[in-house]
Coordinates of C-alpha atoms in Angstrom, one line a residue:
L20 CA 75.5 15.7 -27.1
L21 CA 74.0 12.6 -25.5
L22 CA 72.7 12.6 -21.8
W23 CA 71.9 9.4 -20.1
K24 CA 70.6 9.8 -16.6
S25 CA 71.6 13.3 -16.2
K26 CA 69.2 14.7 -13.2
R27 CA 71.7 17.9 -12.6
L28 CA 71.4 19.0 -16.2
V29 CA 67.5 18.6 -15.9
T30 CA 67.5 20.6 -12.9
G31 CA 69.7 23.1 -14.8
L32 CA 66.8 23.3 -17.4
K33 CA 64.8 25.5 -15.6
T34 CA 67.1 28.1 -16.0
F35 CA 67.9 27.6 -19.3
Q36 CA 67.7 30.6 -21.5
P37 CA 69.4 30.5 -24.4
V38 CA 71.3 33.8 -25.9
S39 CA 70.5 34.6 -29.5
G40 CA 74.0 33.7 -31.1
C41 CA 75.3 32.2 -28.0
C42 CA 74.1 28.5 -28.1
N43 CA 75.1 26.5 -30.7
L44 CA 73.7 23.2 -29.4
R45 CA 71.9 21.0 -32.3
R46 CA 71.2 17.9 -31.2
V47 CA 69.9 16.7 -27.5
D48 CA 69.5 12.8 -26.3
F49 CA 67.5 12.9 -23.0
R50 CA 66.3 9.1 -23.6
E51 CA 65.9 7.2 -20.2
S52 CA 67.0 10.2 -18.4
G53 CA 64.4 10.1 -15.4
L54 CA 62.6 13.5 -16.9
D55 CA 59.3 14.3 -15.5
E56 CA 56.0 16.8 -16.0
R57 CA 58.1 19.2 -14.3
A58 CA 61.2 18.6 -16.7
A59 CA 59.1 18.7 -19.9
K60 CA 57.5 21.7 -18.8
W61 CA 61.4 23.7 -18.7
I62 CA 61.9 22.0 -22.2
G63 CA 59.1 23.2 -23.7
E64 CA 59.3 26.6 -22.5
G65 CA 63.0 26.2 -24.0
L66 CA 61.6 25.2 -27.3
G67 CA 59.2 28.0 -27.3
R68 CA 61.9 30.5 -26.9
D69 CA 63.2 29.0 -30.3
P70 CA 66.8 27.7 -29.8
K71 CA 68.8 26.5 -32.6
L72 CA 68.1 23.0 -31.4
E73 CA 67.1 20.9 -34.3
W74 CA 67.0 17.1 -32.8
L75 CA 65.5 16.1 -29.6
D76 CA 64.8 12.8 -28.2
L77 CA 62.8 12.2 -25.0
S78 CA 62.0 9.0 -25.5
E79 CA 61.4 6.4 -22.5
N80 CA 60.7 8.9 -19.8
M81 CA 57.7 9.9 -17.5
L82 CA 56.6 13.1 -19.0
G83 CA 53.0 12.0 -18.7
D84 CA 49.8 13.5 -20.1
S85 CA 50.6 17.2 -19.2
G86 CA 54.7 16.8 -20.1
V87 CA 53.6 15.9 -23.7
S88 CA 51.2 18.8 -23.7
F89 CA 54.0 21.4 -22.8
I90 CA 56.3 20.0 -25.4
A91 CA 53.5 20.6 -27.9
N92 CA 52.9 24.3 -26.7
G93 CA 56.7 24.9 -27.0
L94 CA 56.9 23.4 -30.7
S95 CA 54.1 25.7 -31.6
S96 CA 56.4 28.8 -31.7
N97 CA 59.7 26.7 -32.8
N98 CA 61.2 27.3 -35.9
N99 CA 64.1 24.7 -36.0
L100 CA 63.4 21.4 -34.6
R101 CA 63.3 18.9 -37.7
H102 CA 63.4 15.8 -35.2
L103 CA 61.7 14.7 -32.0
A104 CA 61.3 11.6 -30.5
L105 CA 58.8 10.8 -27.9
S106 CA 58.9 6.9 -27.8
K107 CA 57.4 5.1 -24.9
V108 CA 56.7 8.3 -22.8
E109 CA 54.5 6.7 -19.9
S110 CA 52.4 8.4 -17.0
K111 CA 53.2 7.7 -13.3
K112 CA 49.6 5.9 -13.3
D113 CA 49.8 3.9 -16.5
E114 CA 46.9 5.7 -18.3
P115 CA 46.8 6.7 -21.7
M116 CA 47.5 10.3 -22.5
S117 CA 44.8 11.4 -25.1
Q118 CA 45.2 14.9 -24.4
G119 CA 48.7 15.2 -24.6
F120 CA 49.2 13.5 -27.9
A121 CA 46.0 15.3 -29.1
A122 CA 47.9 18.7 -28.2
L123 CA 51.2 17.2 -29.8
F124 CA 49.0 16.7 -33.4
S125 CA 47.2 19.7 -33.2
C126 CA 50.3 22.1 -32.7
Q127 CA 51.5 24.3 -35.6
A128 CA 55.0 22.2 -35.9
R129 CA 55.1 22.2 -39.8
L130 CA 58.7 22.0 -39.7
L131 CA 59.2 18.6 -38.4
E132 CA 60.6 16.4 -40.6
V133 CA 60.7 13.2 -38.3
L134 CA 58.3 12.3 -35.6
D135 CA 58.7 9.4 -33.6
V136 CA 55.5 8.5 -31.1
S137 CA 56.0 4.6 -31.2
R138 CA 55.1 2.5 -28.2
N139 CA 52.8 4.9 -26.6
K140 CA 49.2 4.6 -25.3
T141 CA 47.8 7.7 -26.8
G142 CA 44.3 6.9 -26.0
K143 CA 41.2 8.5 -27.6
R144 CA 40.2 8.5 -31.0
E145 CA 40.6 12.6 -30.9
S146 CA 44.5 11.9 -30.8
F147 CA 44.0 9.9 -34.4
K148 CA 41.9 12.3 -35.8
A149 CA 44.1 15.2 -34.9
L150 CA 47.0 13.1 -36.1
I151 CA 45.1 12.6 -39.7
G152 CA 44.4 16.7 -39.6
W153 CA 48.0 17.3 -38.5
L154 CA 49.4 15.0 -41.3
S155 CA 47.8 16.9 -44.0
S156 CA 49.0 20.2 -42.9
N157 CA 52.4 19.0 -42.6
P158 CA 54.5 19.1 -46.0
N159 CA 57.4 18.4 -44.4
L160 CA 57.1 15.3 -42.3
T161 CA 59.2 12.4 -44.0
S162 CA 59.0 9.8 -41.4
L163 CA 56.4 8.9 -38.7
D164 CA 57.1 6.3 -36.7
L165 CA 53.8 4.8 -34.9
C166 CA 54.8 1.3 -34.0
Y167 CA 53.0 -0.5 -31.3
T168 CA 51.2 2.8 -30.6
D169 CA 47.8 2.0 -29.2
I170 CA 45.7 4.8 -30.8
D171 CA 42.4 3.8 -30.1
N172 CA 41.7 1.4 -27.0

């Protein structure tokens, strides 16, 4: 399912509550969809309810530092997501998102096979340290994209 610039659907995410056996959605692409921190919160909550979703692309949205943290929180209790793309997720203030990426790299998402965090300002060294620790505890990861990522300014 490819969802480009679909703000109506983003509004619907607030009430999204997959029912066991009802939703068979496996792949969602929200690239350049105008998502913000509020939408990231709803998506994170949906991931926390463990839908069957296996592939999620949130690239090129204004998720902000707290939005990335919301996604990380949802991933901590998700047992299905295998592919996550967060390339060029930005803050409205164009600031590094060190807390969000530190939360992402510290979460218990051990089933991820592909993680794309390219073209981001991840901020402080804490993000890099968390990433190193996360890599050592994630045996399923087969692809990690860090191209053009500013890990330590």
